[in-house]
Amino acid sequence: MQGEQRARTIFLVLWTLITAVKLVVAARLPLFVDEAFYWQEGQHLAAAYSDLPGLTAWLARLGVELGGNHVLALRLPFLAIGAMLPWMVSRIATRWFGAVAGWQAGSLTVLMPLSATLGMLAVPDVPMALAAVLCLDAGARLLRNVDAAAAVKLSLGLVIGALSHYRFIGVIVVGFIALLLLPQGRRTLRDPRVWVALAVGVMAWLPLLAWNADNQDAGLKFQVVERHPWAFQWSGLWFLVIQPMLVTPILCIAMWKVALAGTRSGGGARAQWRYFGLVGAVSTLAIFALGFFTDVERISFHWPLPGYLALLVAVPVVLNGWPRWLRRTGWWLAGAGLALAFSYYLVASSPGLREQLAGDKYYPRNFAGWAPLADEVRKELAGMPPGTRVLAGNFKVGAELGFQLRDPRIEVLRHPLNDKHGRTAQLGLWGLLHDGQRDAPMLLVLSPSDQRYRDLLERYHDICAQVGPLPPPRVVSQDHGYQRFLLFKLPAQRIDGPCVTPAMAWVDAPLQDETVAGRMDVRGWAFKDGVGLSRVALLIDGQPVGDAVYGRAYDITAAWKISTDPQHPRVAFDATLDTRQLAPGKHWLGMTLYGNDGSVEQWQEQSFIVPER
């Protein structure tokens, strides 16, 4: 009894503290770009969408309807689900392994970084995790005795999963395999009540199937075919390396021991033990194997979560058989992993801290700069004729600006990024894919940070083909230019003429984070298609330090074959700057590029280090 009370108290303290932290972080964290698109889908309610079934959008709409157009309100339904899951895991573990193990399983769910942070973002993995746990609980109960309550719970889980994500098909397949491998499971599958529950679950896929039937299977093709290379890639090894870090190493070992121990037969709760182990092992191994063949460019580290939740149910039984020092180390490592996960979200939510990651591969670009961009867009619109509409360069800008401006009908240019994320078909159904024609002024908002630099000039020329020559832009720069936006005032009528693009530049010296003492040589090149540049001004830490000598011959047309700058090949610049007056530490070299058309563009800054003297 004393052990149970202690385990219960620890769980309640951890759950209360971490839930409170999640609420605070979720209220401050800017919308991730996918969340913004789910908000936009929620403003266009439908049974299904091009990228997902309907539930995620419905929950996002519910949040803003209840709490207003605020990031916390949008995330509240997801936070509520995330807060429920530890209680559900605890209850399952209690039923089969006792109260102490139950509270401990709940505490581990609260601490494991992947499950602990669930709900802070309004993403489909949250309701999908709920569905997986409901099905897990129902499956374990059905192994003991098939009754109406367990069958209803199974059907509920299957319905929620079908309305959450295409990936839930994998959860269904894994659960079915686990039941087939168990004698009790095969007996369960002979009961008609189970098949009635499965039939209800199948019917929940009908809205998604109907959407695909009406739209040339666009969603199915994207999720199953187009987004994955389906060819072996060694980068899949990175998935295997990062997973023990995301669930913490000792907890990872304990989960695999659950999977291995679950292969042994026995009585009592052993059937359920085997069921949890098989579900977790088959699910995790399948995802690890698929990691060598599927999409590695976008975030996929959360995919094994349903399998991990199944293993967590029995992990306390394994941990309690280990030496005390190892158990305590495992708990503390889980807490440390959670602290690191929260730290990343805190950095992403703090402009000052986020700026420190500028130039780093972990820089949270998809969270950065949306509110300042919206402020600048409002200022630009205030100075333009009534009826001016916003035109976004891709779905990310359209959705994020839509949330900030409370306008879910911002038109979007055609862009490979829309295709890559499966959003083109949906934008087309909403009538938001811009066809290049306009009869009123428009404010075009581009995000060059979303484009690979080597493809950026080609993208600019493609935009010219869609909307005409681009006027001088207003640059909105965040975090030393690692998140940049360009605002263009397009006239009511399209102008014919040669393509004029934003400026392009590169710094050859100094290198990024190079240590520089005394005099610093600055070399690079810059050009602006259609009109050329007249001047390159240099800045250190945002303060002007003079002009570079611009116009040295340097032929870059071999790399930029389509460039139409009239000054080629004289597009290089040189300068020598004195760093002796700078304090030791990191500093930022910036450039202002002056175009012959009157444009003034701030370029992305580059860091260098002044050593101690």
Coordinates of C-alpha atoms in Angstrom, one line a residue:
M1 CA 0.0 0.0 0.0
Q2 CA 2.8 2.4 0.8
G3 CA 4.5 1.7 -2.5
E4 CA 1.2 2.3 -4.4
Q5 CA 0.7 5.6 -2.6
R6 CA 4.2 6.7 -3.4
A7 CA 3.9 5.8 -7.1
R8 CA 0.5 7.6 -7.3
T9 CA 2.0 10.7 -5.7
I10 CA 4.9 10.8 -8.1
F11 CA 2.6 10.4 -11.0
L12 CA 0.3 13.2 -9.9
V13 CA 3.2 15.6 -9.3
L14 CA 4.8 14.8 -12.6
W15 CA 1.6 15.0 -14.6
T16 CA 0.5 18.3 -13.0
L17 CA 3.9 19.9 -13.4
I18 CA 4.5 18.8 -17.0
T19 CA 1.0 19.6 -18.1
A20 CA 1.4 23.1 -16.7
V21 CA 4.7 23.5 -18.6
K22 CA 3.1 22.2 -21.8
L23 CA 0.4 24.8 -21.5
V24 CA 2.9 27.6 -21.0
V25 CA 5.1 26.6 -23.9
A26 CA 2.1 26.0 -26.2
A27 CA 0.8 29.5 -25.5
R28 CA 4.1 31.0 -26.5
L29 CA 5.3 28.7 -29.3
P30 CA 4.5 30.1 -32.8
L31 CA 2.5 27.9 -35.1
F32 CA 4.4 25.3 -37.0
V33 CA 3.7 25.5 -40.7
D34 CA 1.7 22.3 -40.8
E35 CA -0.4 23.4 -37.8
A36 CA -1.3 26.6 -39.8
F37 CA -2.4 24.5 -42.7
Y38 CA -4.6 22.4 -40.5
W39 CA -6.1 25.6 -39.1
Q40 CA -6.8 26.6 -42.7
E41 CA -8.4 23.2 -43.4
G42 CA -10.5 23.7 -40.3
Q43 CA -11.8 27.0 -41.8
H44 CA -12.9 25.0 -44.8
L45 CA -14.7 22.1 -43.1
A46 CA -14.9 18.9 -45.1
A47 CA -15.1 15.2 -44.5
A48 CA -11.5 14.7 -45.7
Y49 CA -8.7 16.6 -47.3
S50 CA -5.8 16.1 -49.7
D51 CA -3.2 15.4 -47.1
L52 CA -5.3 13.9 -44.2
P53 CA -8.6 12.6 -43.0
G54 CA -10.8 15.3 -41.4
L55 CA -10.2 14.9 -37.6
T56 CA -7.1 17.1 -37.2
A57 CA -8.8 20.0 -39.0
W58 CA -12.0 19.5 -37.0
L59 CA -10.1 19.6 -33.7
A60 CA -8.3 22.8 -34.8
R61 CA -11.6 24.4 -35.7
L62 CA -13.1 23.4 -32.4
G63 CA -10.1 25.0 -30.5
V64 CA -10.4 28.4 -32.2
E65 CA -14.2 28.3 -32.0
L66 CA -14.0 27.8 -28.2
G67 CA -11.0 30.0 -27.4
G68 CA -10.6 32.5 -30.3
N69 CA -7.9 32.8 -32.9
H70 CA -4.9 32.1 -30.6
V71 CA -2.2 29.5 -30.8
L72 CA -3.2 28.1 -27.4
A73 CA -6.8 27.8 -28.3
L74 CA -6.0 26.0 -31.5
R75 CA -3.9 23.5 -29.6
L76 CA -6.2 23.0 -26.6
P77 CA -8.0 19.9 -27.9
F78 CA -4.6 18.3 -28.7
L79 CA -3.2 19.3 -25.3
A80 CA -6.3 17.7 -23.7
I81 CA -5.7 14.5 -25.6
G82 CA -2.0 14.5 -24.7
A83 CA -2.9 15.0 -21.0
M84 CA -5.3 12.0 -21.1
L85 CA -2.8 9.5 -22.5
P86 CA -0.7 9.0 -19.4
W87 CA -3.9 8.2 -17.4
M88 CA -5.0 5.7 -20.1
V89 CA -1.6 4.0 -20.1
S90 CA -1.7 3.9 -16.3
R91 CA -5.1 2.3 -16.3
I92 CA -4.1 -0.4 -18.8
A93 CA -1.0 -1.3 -16.8
T94 CA -2.9 -1.3 -13.5
R95 CA -5.5 -3.8 -14.9
W96 CA -2.8 -6.3 -15.9
F97 CA 0.2 -5.7 -13.7
G98 CA -1.1 -4.0 -10.5
A99 CA -1.5 -0.5 -9.2
V100 CA 2.2 0.2 -8.5
A101 CA 3.2 -0.7 -12.1
G102 CA 0.2 1.2 -13.4
W103 CA 1.2 4.5 -11.8
Q104 CA 4.8 3.9 -12.8
A105 CA 3.7 3.3 -16.4
G106 CA 1.8 6.6 -16.3
S107 CA 4.8 8.4 -14.9
L108 CA 7.0 7.0 -17.7
T109 CA 4.5 8.1 -20.3
V110 CA 4.7 11.6 -18.8
L111 CA 8.5 11.6 -18.9
M112 CA 9.4 9.9 -22.2
P113 CA 10.1 12.8 -24.5
L114 CA 8.1 11.5 -27.5
S115 CA 4.9 11.0 -25.4
A116 CA 5.5 13.8 -22.9
T117 CA 5.5 16.5 -25.6
L118 CA 2.5 15.1 -27.4
G119 CA -0.2 17.7 -27.8
M120 CA 2.0 20.8 -27.8
L121 CA 1.6 20.9 -31.5
A122 CA -1.8 20.5 -33.3
V123 CA -0.8 17.5 -35.4
P124 CA -2.6 14.3 -36.5
D125 CA -0.2 12.1 -34.4
V126 CA -2.1 13.2 -31.2
P127 CA -5.5 11.8 -32.1
M128 CA -3.8 8.8 -33.7
A129 CA -1.9 8.0 -30.5
L130 CA -5.3 8.2 -28.6
A131 CA -6.8 5.8 -31.2
A132 CA -3.8 3.4 -30.8
V133 CA -4.1 3.3 -27.0
L134 CA -7.9 2.7 -27.2
C135 CA -7.3 -0.2 -29.6
L136 CA -4.5 -1.5 -27.4
D137 CA -6.7 -1.5 -24.3
A138 CA -9.6 -3.1 -26.2
G139 CA -7.4 -5.8 -27.7
A140 CA -6.0 -6.8 -24.3
R141 CA -9.5 -7.0 -22.8
L142 CA -10.7 -9.1 -25.7
L143 CA -7.9 -11.6 -25.2
R144 CA -9.4 -12.3 -21.8
N145 CA -13.1 -12.2 -22.6
V146 CA -15.0 -10.9 -25.6
D147 CA -17.7 -8.5 -24.4
A148 CA -19.7 -5.6 -25.8
A149 CA -17.8 -2.9 -23.9
A150 CA -14.4 -4.1 -25.3
A151 CA -15.8 -4.3 -28.8
V152 CA -17.3 -0.8 -28.6
K153 CA -13.9 0.5 -27.3
L154 CA -12.2 -1.2 -30.3
S155 CA -14.6 0.3 -32.8
L156 CA -14.1 3.8 -31.2
G157 CA -10.4 3.5 -31.5
L158 CA -10.6 2.3 -35.1
V159 CA -12.9 5.2 -36.0
I160 CA -10.7 7.8 -34.4
G161 CA -7.6 6.3 -36.1
A162 CA -9.3 6.2 -39.5
L163 CA -10.2 9.9 -39.1
S164 CA -6.6 10.8 -38.0
H165 CA -4.0 9.6 -40.6
Y166 CA -3.3 7.2 -43.4
R167 CA -0.5 5.8 -41.2
F168 CA -3.1 4.3 -38.9
I169 CA -3.5 1.5 -41.4
G170 CA -0.1 0.3 -40.1
V171 CA -1.4 0.3 -36.5
I172 CA -4.4 -1.9 -37.6
V173 CA -2.1 -4.3 -39.5
V174 CA 0.2 -4.6 -36.5
G175 CA -2.7 -5.3 -34.1
F176 CA -4.1 -7.9 -36.4
I177 CA -0.7 -9.7 -36.7
A178 CA -0.3 -9.7 -32.9
L179 CA -3.8 -11.3 -32.5
L180 CA -3.0 -13.9 -35.1
L181 CA 0.2 -14.9 -33.4
L182 CA -1.6 -15.6 -30.1
P183 CA -3.9 -18.6 -29.5
Q184 CA -6.2 -16.3 -27.5
G185 CA -6.1 -13.8 -30.3
R186 CA -7.2 -16.3 -32.9
R187 CA -10.0 -17.3 -30.7
T188 CA -11.0 -13.7 -30.3
L189 CA -11.1 -13.1 -34.0
R190 CA -13.7 -15.9 -34.4
D191 CA -16.2 -13.9 -32.4
P192 CA -18.8 -11.9 -34.6
R193 CA -18.8 -8.9 -32.2
V194 CA -15.1 -8.3 -33.0
W195 CA -15.9 -8.3 -36.7
V196 CA -18.8 -5.9 -36.2
A197 CA -16.3 -3.5 -34.5
L198 CA -13.9 -4.0 -37.4
A199 CA -16.7 -3.2 -39.8
V200 CA -17.5 0.0 -38.0
G201 CA -13.8 0.9 -38.2
V202 CA -13.7 0.2 -42.0
M203 CA -16.7 2.5 -42.5
A204 CA -14.8 5.3 -41.0
W205 CA -12.4 5.3 -43.9
L206 CA -15.2 5.9 -46.4
P207 CA -14.9 9.8 -46.4
L208 CA -11.2 9.5 -47.2
L209 CA -11.9 6.9 -49.9
A210 CA -14.6 9.1 -51.4
W211 CA -12.3 12.1 -51.5
N212 CA -9.6 10.1 -53.3
A213 CA -12.2 8.7 -55.7
D214 CA -13.3 12.2 -56.6
N215 CA -9.8 13.5 -57.0
Q216 CA -7.8 10.9 -59.0
D217 CA -6.5 9.3 -55.8
A218 CA -4.3 12.4 -55.2
G219 CA -4.1 11.9 -51.4
L220 CA -3.4 8.2 -51.6
K221 CA -0.8 8.7 -54.3
F222 CA 1.0 11.3 -52.2
Q223 CA 1.0 9.4 -48.9
V224 CA 2.0 6.0 -50.4
V225 CA 3.9 6.8 -53.6
E226 CA 5.0 10.3 -54.2
R227 CA 6.5 11.3 -50.9
H228 CA 8.7 8.2 -50.6
P229 CA 11.7 7.2 -52.7
W230 CA 11.0 3.5 -52.2
A231 CA 14.7 2.8 -52.8
F232 CA 17.3 1.8 -50.2
Q233 CA 19.1 4.8 -48.6
W234 CA 21.8 4.5 -46.0
S235 CA 20.4 7.7 -44.3
G236 CA 17.9 5.4 -42.7
L237 CA 20.6 4.5 -40.2
W238 CA 20.2 7.9 -38.7
F239 CA 16.6 6.9 -37.7
L240 CA 18.0 4.0 -35.7
V241 CA 20.6 6.2 -34.0
I242 CA 18.2 8.9 -33.0
Q243 CA 15.4 6.8 -31.5
P244 CA 17.2 5.7 -28.3
M245 CA 18.0 9.3 -27.7
L246 CA 14.4 10.3 -28.2
V247 CA 13.1 7.7 -25.7
T248 CA 16.3 7.8 -23.6
P249 CA 18.7 4.8 -23.7
I250 CA 17.8 2.9 -20.5
L251 CA 14.1 3.2 -21.2
C252 CA 14.7 2.0 -24.7
I253 CA 16.5 -1.1 -23.4
A254 CA 13.6 -1.8 -21.0
M255 CA 11.1 -1.6 -23.8
W256 CA 13.0 -4.0 -26.0
K257 CA 13.2 -6.4 -23.0
V258 CA 9.4 -6.2 -22.8
A259 CA 9.2 -7.1 -26.5
L260 CA 11.6 -10.1 -26.0
A261 CA 9.9 -11.3 -22.8
G262 CA 6.5 -11.0 -24.6
T263 CA 7.5 -13.8 -26.9
R264 CA 7.4 -16.4 -24.1
S265 CA 4.2 -18.2 -23.4
G266 CA 2.5 -18.5 -20.0
G267 CA -0.7 -18.1 -18.0
G268 CA -2.2 -15.3 -16.0
A269 CA -1.6 -11.9 -17.6
R270 CA 1.0 -13.5 -19.8
A271 CA -1.3 -13.4 -22.9
Q272 CA -1.7 -9.6 -22.4
W273 CA 2.1 -9.3 -21.8
R274 CA 2.8 -11.1 -25.1
Y275 CA 0.2 -8.9 -26.8
F276 CA 1.8 -5.7 -25.6
G277 CA 5.2 -7.0 -26.5
L278 CA 4.2 -8.2 -30.0
V279 CA 2.3 -5.0 -30.9
G280 CA 5.3 -2.9 -29.8
A281 CA 8.0 -5.0 -31.4
V282 CA 6.2 -5.6 -34.7
S283 CA 5.3 -1.9 -35.0
T284 CA 8.7 -0.6 -34.1
L285 CA 10.7 -3.1 -36.2
A286 CA 8.5 -2.5 -39.2
I287 CA 9.0 1.3 -39.0
F288 CA 12.7 0.9 -38.5
A289 CA 12.9 -1.3 -41.6
L290 CA 10.7 1.1 -43.6
G291 CA 13.0 4.0 -42.6
F292 CA 15.6 2.8 -45.1
F293 CA 13.1 3.2 -48.0
T294 CA 10.7 6.0 -47.0
D295 CA 10.8 9.8 -46.8
V296 CA 13.7 11.0 -44.7
E297 CA 13.5 14.7 -45.6
R298 CA 10.6 15.5 -43.4
I299 CA 10.1 14.9 -39.7
S300 CA 9.4 11.2 -39.1
F301 CA 11.0 10.5 -35.7
H302 CA 7.5 10.3 -34.0
W303 CA 6.3 7.5 -36.2
P304 CA 7.1 4.6 -33.7
L305 CA 5.2 6.3 -30.9
P306 CA 2.1 3.9 -31.0
G307 CA 4.5 0.9 -30.6
Y308 CA 6.4 2.6 -27.8
L309 CA 3.1 3.2 -25.9
A310 CA 2.3 -0.5 -26.1
L311 CA 5.7 -1.4 -24.7
L312 CA 5.5 1.2 -21.9
V313 CA 2.5 -0.6 -20.4
A314 CA 4.8 -3.4 -19.2
V315 CA 8.1 -1.5 -18.8
P316 CA 7.6 -1.0 -15.0
V317 CA 7.6 -4.8 -14.5
V318 CA 11.0 -5.0 -16.2
L319 CA 12.4 -2.0 -14.4
N320 CA 11.4 -3.3 -11.0
G321 CA 13.5 -6.4 -11.6
W322 CA 16.7 -4.3 -12.1
P323 CA 19.2 -3.0 -9.5
R324 CA 18.0 0.1 -7.8
W325 CA 20.8 2.3 -9.2
L326 CA 20.0 1.3 -12.8
R327 CA 16.3 2.0 -12.2
R328 CA 17.0 5.4 -10.8
T329 CA 19.4 6.2 -13.6
G330 CA 16.7 5.3 -16.1
W331 CA 14.2 7.6 -14.5
W332 CA 16.6 10.5 -14.3
L333 CA 17.7 10.0 -17.9
A334 CA 14.1 10.1 -19.0
G335 CA 13.6 13.4 -17.0
A336 CA 16.8 14.8 -18.6
G337 CA 15.6 13.8 -22.1
L338 CA 12.3 15.6 -21.4
A339 CA 14.1 18.7 -20.2
L340 CA 16.1 18.8 -23.5
A341 CA 12.9 18.4 -25.5
F342 CA 11.2 21.2 -23.7
S343 CA 14.4 23.3 -24.1
Y344 CA 14.1 23.1 -27.9
Y345 CA 10.5 24.3 -27.9
L346 CA 11.4 27.1 -25.4
V347 CA 14.2 28.2 -27.7
A348 CA 11.8 28.1 -30.7
S349 CA 9.3 30.2 -28.8
S350 CA 11.8 32.9 -27.7
P351 CA 13.0 35.3 -30.4
G352 CA 16.1 36.1 -28.4
L353 CA 17.1 32.5 -27.9
R354 CA 16.0 31.5 -31.4
E355 CA 18.4 34.1 -32.8
Q356 CA 21.3 32.3 -31.2
L357 CA 20.6 29.2 -33.4
A358 CA 20.8 31.3 -36.6
G359 CA 23.1 29.5 -39.0
D360 CA 22.8 26.2 -37.1
K361 CA 21.2 23.1 -38.7
Y362 CA 18.8 23.0 -35.7
Y363 CA 17.5 26.5 -36.4
P364 CA 13.7 26.2 -36.1
R365 CA 12.9 28.1 -39.3
N366 CA 9.3 26.8 -39.6
F367 CA 8.4 28.5 -36.3
A368 CA 10.2 31.7 -37.0
G369 CA 9.2 35.2 -38.1
W370 CA 5.5 34.8 -38.8
A371 CA 4.1 37.5 -36.4
P372 CA 6.6 40.1 -37.5
L373 CA 5.9 39.3 -41.1
A374 CA 2.2 39.8 -40.5
D375 CA 2.9 43.2 -39.0
E376 CA 4.8 44.3 -42.0
V377 CA 2.1 42.9 -44.3
R378 CA -0.5 45.0 -42.5
K379 CA 1.6 48.1 -42.9
E380 CA 2.1 47.5 -46.6
L381 CA -1.6 46.9 -47.1
A382 CA -2.5 50.1 -45.3
G383 CA -0.6 52.1 -47.9
M384 CA -2.1 50.2 -50.9
P385 CA -5.4 50.8 -52.6
P386 CA -8.6 49.3 -51.1
G387 CA -9.3 45.8 -52.3
T388 CA -5.6 44.8 -52.4
R389 CA -5.2 41.1 -51.8
V390 CA -2.3 39.1 -50.4
L391 CA -0.7 36.6 -52.7
A392 CA 1.6 34.0 -51.1
G393 CA 4.6 32.3 -52.6
N394 CA 3.7 28.9 -51.3
F395 CA 1.3 27.1 -48.9
K396 CA 3.4 27.7 -45.9
V397 CA 3.3 31.5 -46.3
G398 CA -0.4 31.4 -47.2
A399 CA -1.4 29.4 -44.2
E400 CA 0.7 31.2 -41.6
L401 CA -0.3 34.6 -42.9
G402 CA -3.9 33.4 -43.0
F403 CA -3.8 32.6 -39.3
Q404 CA -2.2 35.8 -38.4
L405 CA -4.5 37.9 -40.6
R406 CA -7.6 35.8 -39.9
D407 CA -8.0 35.2 -43.6
P408 CA -8.2 31.5 -44.7
R409 CA -8.6 32.5 -48.4
I410 CA -5.2 33.8 -49.2
E411 CA -4.2 32.8 -52.8
V412 CA -1.0 30.9 -53.4
L413 CA 1.3 30.6 -56.3
R414 CA 2.0 27.2 -57.8
H415 CA 5.2 25.9 -56.1
P416 CA 7.0 22.5 -56.0
L417 CA 6.7 22.8 -52.2
N418 CA 2.9 22.6 -52.4
D419 CA 3.3 19.4 -54.4
K420 CA 6.0 18.0 -52.0
H421 CA 3.7 18.3 -49.0
G422 CA 0.5 17.1 -50.8
R423 CA -1.3 20.4 -50.6
T424 CA -1.7 21.4 -54.3
A425 CA -4.9 19.4 -54.8
Q426 CA -6.5 20.9 -51.7
L427 CA -5.6 24.5 -52.6
G428 CA -7.0 23.8 -56.1
L429 CA -10.3 22.6 -54.6
W430 CA -10.5 25.8 -52.5
G431 CA -9.9 27.9 -55.6
L432 CA -6.7 29.4 -54.0
L433 CA -4.2 28.4 -56.6
H434 CA -3.3 31.7 -58.4
D435 CA -3.5 31.5 -62.2
G436 CA -1.3 34.5 -62.8
Q437 CA -4.2 36.8 -63.7
R438 CA -5.3 39.8 -61.6
D439 CA -7.6 42.8 -62.0
A440 CA -6.6 44.5 -58.7
P441 CA -3.3 45.3 -56.9
M442 CA -1.8 42.4 -55.0
L443 CA 0.9 42.2 -52.3
L444 CA 3.1 39.2 -53.2
V445 CA 4.9 37.6 -50.2
L446 CA 7.8 35.3 -51.0
S447 CA 9.9 33.2 -48.6
P448 CA 13.3 32.6 -50.3
S449 CA 14.4 30.7 -47.1
D450 CA 12.1 27.8 -48.2
Q451 CA 14.0 27.3 -51.4
R452 CA 17.3 25.5 -51.9
Y453 CA 19.7 28.3 -52.9
R454 CA 20.8 26.6 -56.1
D455 CA 17.2 26.5 -57.2
L456 CA 16.3 30.0 -56.1
L457 CA 17.1 32.0 -59.3
E458 CA 15.1 29.5 -61.4
R459 CA 12.2 30.0 -58.9
Y460 CA 12.4 33.8 -59.3
H461 CA 12.2 33.4 -63.1
D462 CA 9.2 31.1 -62.7
I463 CA 7.5 33.7 -60.5
C464 CA 8.1 36.3 -63.2
A465 CA 6.4 34.0 -65.7
Q466 CA 3.4 33.8 -63.4
V467 CA 3.0 37.4 -62.3
G468 CA 5.4 39.5 -64.5
P469 CA 8.5 41.5 -63.7
L470 CA 9.0 42.0 -59.9
P471 CA 9.1 45.5 -58.5
P472 CA 11.7 46.5 -55.8
P473 CA 10.9 44.4 -52.7
R474 CA 10.6 45.2 -49.1
V475 CA 12.7 42.8 -47.1
V476 CA 11.5 41.4 -43.8
S477 CA 14.5 39.8 -42.1
Q478 CA 14.5 37.7 -38.9
D479 CA 17.4 36.1 -37.0
H480 CA 20.3 37.6 -39.1
G481 CA 18.4 36.8 -42.3
Y482 CA 18.0 33.1 -41.8
Q483 CA 14.3 33.7 -42.1
R484 CA 13.7 36.2 -44.9
F485 CA 10.6 37.4 -46.6
L486 CA 10.2 39.6 -49.6
L487 CA 7.1 41.8 -50.1
F488 CA 6.3 43.1 -53.6
K489 CA 3.6 45.6 -54.5
L490 CA 2.1 44.3 -57.7
P491 CA 0.1 46.7 -59.8
A492 CA -3.5 46.0 -60.8
Q493 CA -2.5 45.0 -64.4
R494 CA 0.3 42.7 -65.2
I495 CA 3.3 44.5 -66.8
D496 CA 5.1 43.0 -69.8
G497 CA 8.9 43.1 -70.0
P498 CA 12.0 41.3 -69.1
C499 CA 12.2 39.4 -65.8
V500 CA 13.4 41.5 -62.9
T501 CA 14.3 39.4 -59.8
P502 CA 15.4 40.0 -56.3
A503 CA 19.2 40.2 -55.8
M504 CA 21.3 37.1 -55.3
A505 CA 24.7 37.1 -53.4
W506 CA 27.3 34.9 -51.9
V507 CA 30.3 35.6 -49.5
D508 CA 33.4 33.6 -50.4
A509 CA 35.4 35.1 -47.5
P510 CA 35.3 35.1 -44.6
L511 CA 33.9 31.6 -44.2
Q512 CA 31.0 30.9 -41.8
D513 CA 32.3 31.1 -38.2
E514 CA 35.8 31.7 -39.4
T515 CA 38.2 33.2 -36.8
V516 CA 39.5 36.6 -37.9
A517 CA 42.2 38.7 -36.2
G518 CA 43.1 42.2 -37.4
R519 CA 42.2 43.0 -40.9
M520 CA 39.5 40.9 -42.6
D521 CA 39.3 40.4 -46.3
V522 CA 35.8 40.2 -47.7
R523 CA 35.1 38.7 -51.1
G524 CA 32.1 37.5 -52.9
W525 CA 29.7 38.2 -55.7
A526 CA 26.2 39.6 -56.2
F527 CA 23.8 40.2 -59.1
K528 CA 20.2 41.2 -59.9
D529 CA 18.6 39.8 -63.0
G530 CA 17.1 42.3 -65.4
V531 CA 18.7 45.5 -64.0
G532 CA 21.9 44.8 -62.2
L533 CA 23.4 46.2 -59.0
S534 CA 24.9 49.6 -58.4
R535 CA 26.4 49.2 -55.0
V536 CA 27.2 46.7 -52.2
A537 CA 27.3 48.2 -48.7
L538 CA 28.8 46.2 -45.8
L539 CA 27.6 46.1 -42.2
I540 CA 29.0 44.5 -39.0
D541 CA 26.4 43.7 -36.4
G542 CA 23.9 45.8 -38.3
Q543 CA 26.1 48.9 -38.4
P544 CA 27.4 50.3 -41.7
V545 CA 31.2 50.0 -42.2
G546 CA 31.5 51.2 -45.8
D547 CA 31.1 50.0 -49.3
A548 CA 32.7 47.1 -51.0
V549 CA 34.4 47.7 -54.4
Y550 CA 31.9 46.2 -56.8
G551 CA 32.4 45.2 -60.4
R552 CA 35.4 43.0 -60.5
A553 CA 35.2 40.4 -63.3
Y554 CA 34.0 37.0 -62.0
D555 CA 32.1 34.8 -64.4
I556 CA 29.3 32.9 -62.5
T557 CA 27.1 32.2 -65.5
A558 CA 28.4 28.6 -65.6
A559 CA 26.5 28.0 -62.4
W560 CA 23.6 30.4 -63.1
K561 CA 23.1 29.8 -66.8
I562 CA 19.7 31.6 -66.9
S563 CA 20.9 34.8 -65.3
T564 CA 20.2 38.0 -67.2
D565 CA 22.1 40.6 -65.1
P566 CA 23.3 43.0 -67.8
Q567 CA 26.6 43.6 -65.9
H568 CA 27.9 40.0 -66.2
P569 CA 30.7 39.0 -65.7
R570 CA 31.5 42.1 -63.5
V571 CA 29.5 41.0 -60.4
A572 CA 32.2 40.4 -57.8
F573 CA 33.0 42.6 -54.8
D574 CA 36.0 43.0 -52.5
A575 CA 36.7 44.9 -49.3
T576 CA 39.1 44.9 -46.3
L577 CA 37.7 45.6 -42.9
D578 CA 39.4 46.3 -39.6
T579 CA 38.2 44.1 -36.8
R580 CA 40.6 45.4 -34.1
Q581 CA 38.0 47.6 -32.6
L582 CA 35.5 44.7 -32.2
A583 CA 35.0 42.9 -28.9
P584 CA 36.1 39.3 -28.8
G585 CA 33.4 36.8 -29.7
K586 CA 30.9 36.2 -32.5
H587 CA 30.0 39.0 -34.9
W588 CA 27.8 39.2 -38.0
L589 CA 28.8 40.5 -41.5
G590 CA 25.9 41.8 -43.4
M591 CA 25.3 43.3 -46.9
T592 CA 22.9 45.8 -48.3
L593 CA 22.4 45.4 -52.1
Y594 CA 21.4 48.4 -54.1
G595 CA 19.7 47.7 -57.5
N596 CA 19.8 49.9 -60.5
D597 CA 16.0 49.9 -60.3
G598 CA 16.1 51.7 -56.9
S599 CA 15.7 48.5 -54.8
V600 CA 17.4 48.2 -51.5
E601 CA 17.7 44.6 -50.1
Q602 CA 19.2 43.3 -46.9
W603 CA 21.1 40.0 -47.5
Q604 CA 21.5 37.2 -45.0
E605 CA 24.3 37.8 -42.5
Q606 CA 27.3 35.6 -42.0
S607 CA 29.0 35.1 -38.7
F608 CA 32.7 35.4 -37.9
I609 CA 34.7 35.1 -34.7
V610 CA 37.1 37.7 -33.2
P611 CA 39.5 35.9 -30.9
E612 CA 40.7 37.0 -27.5
R613 CA 43.7 39.4 -27.7

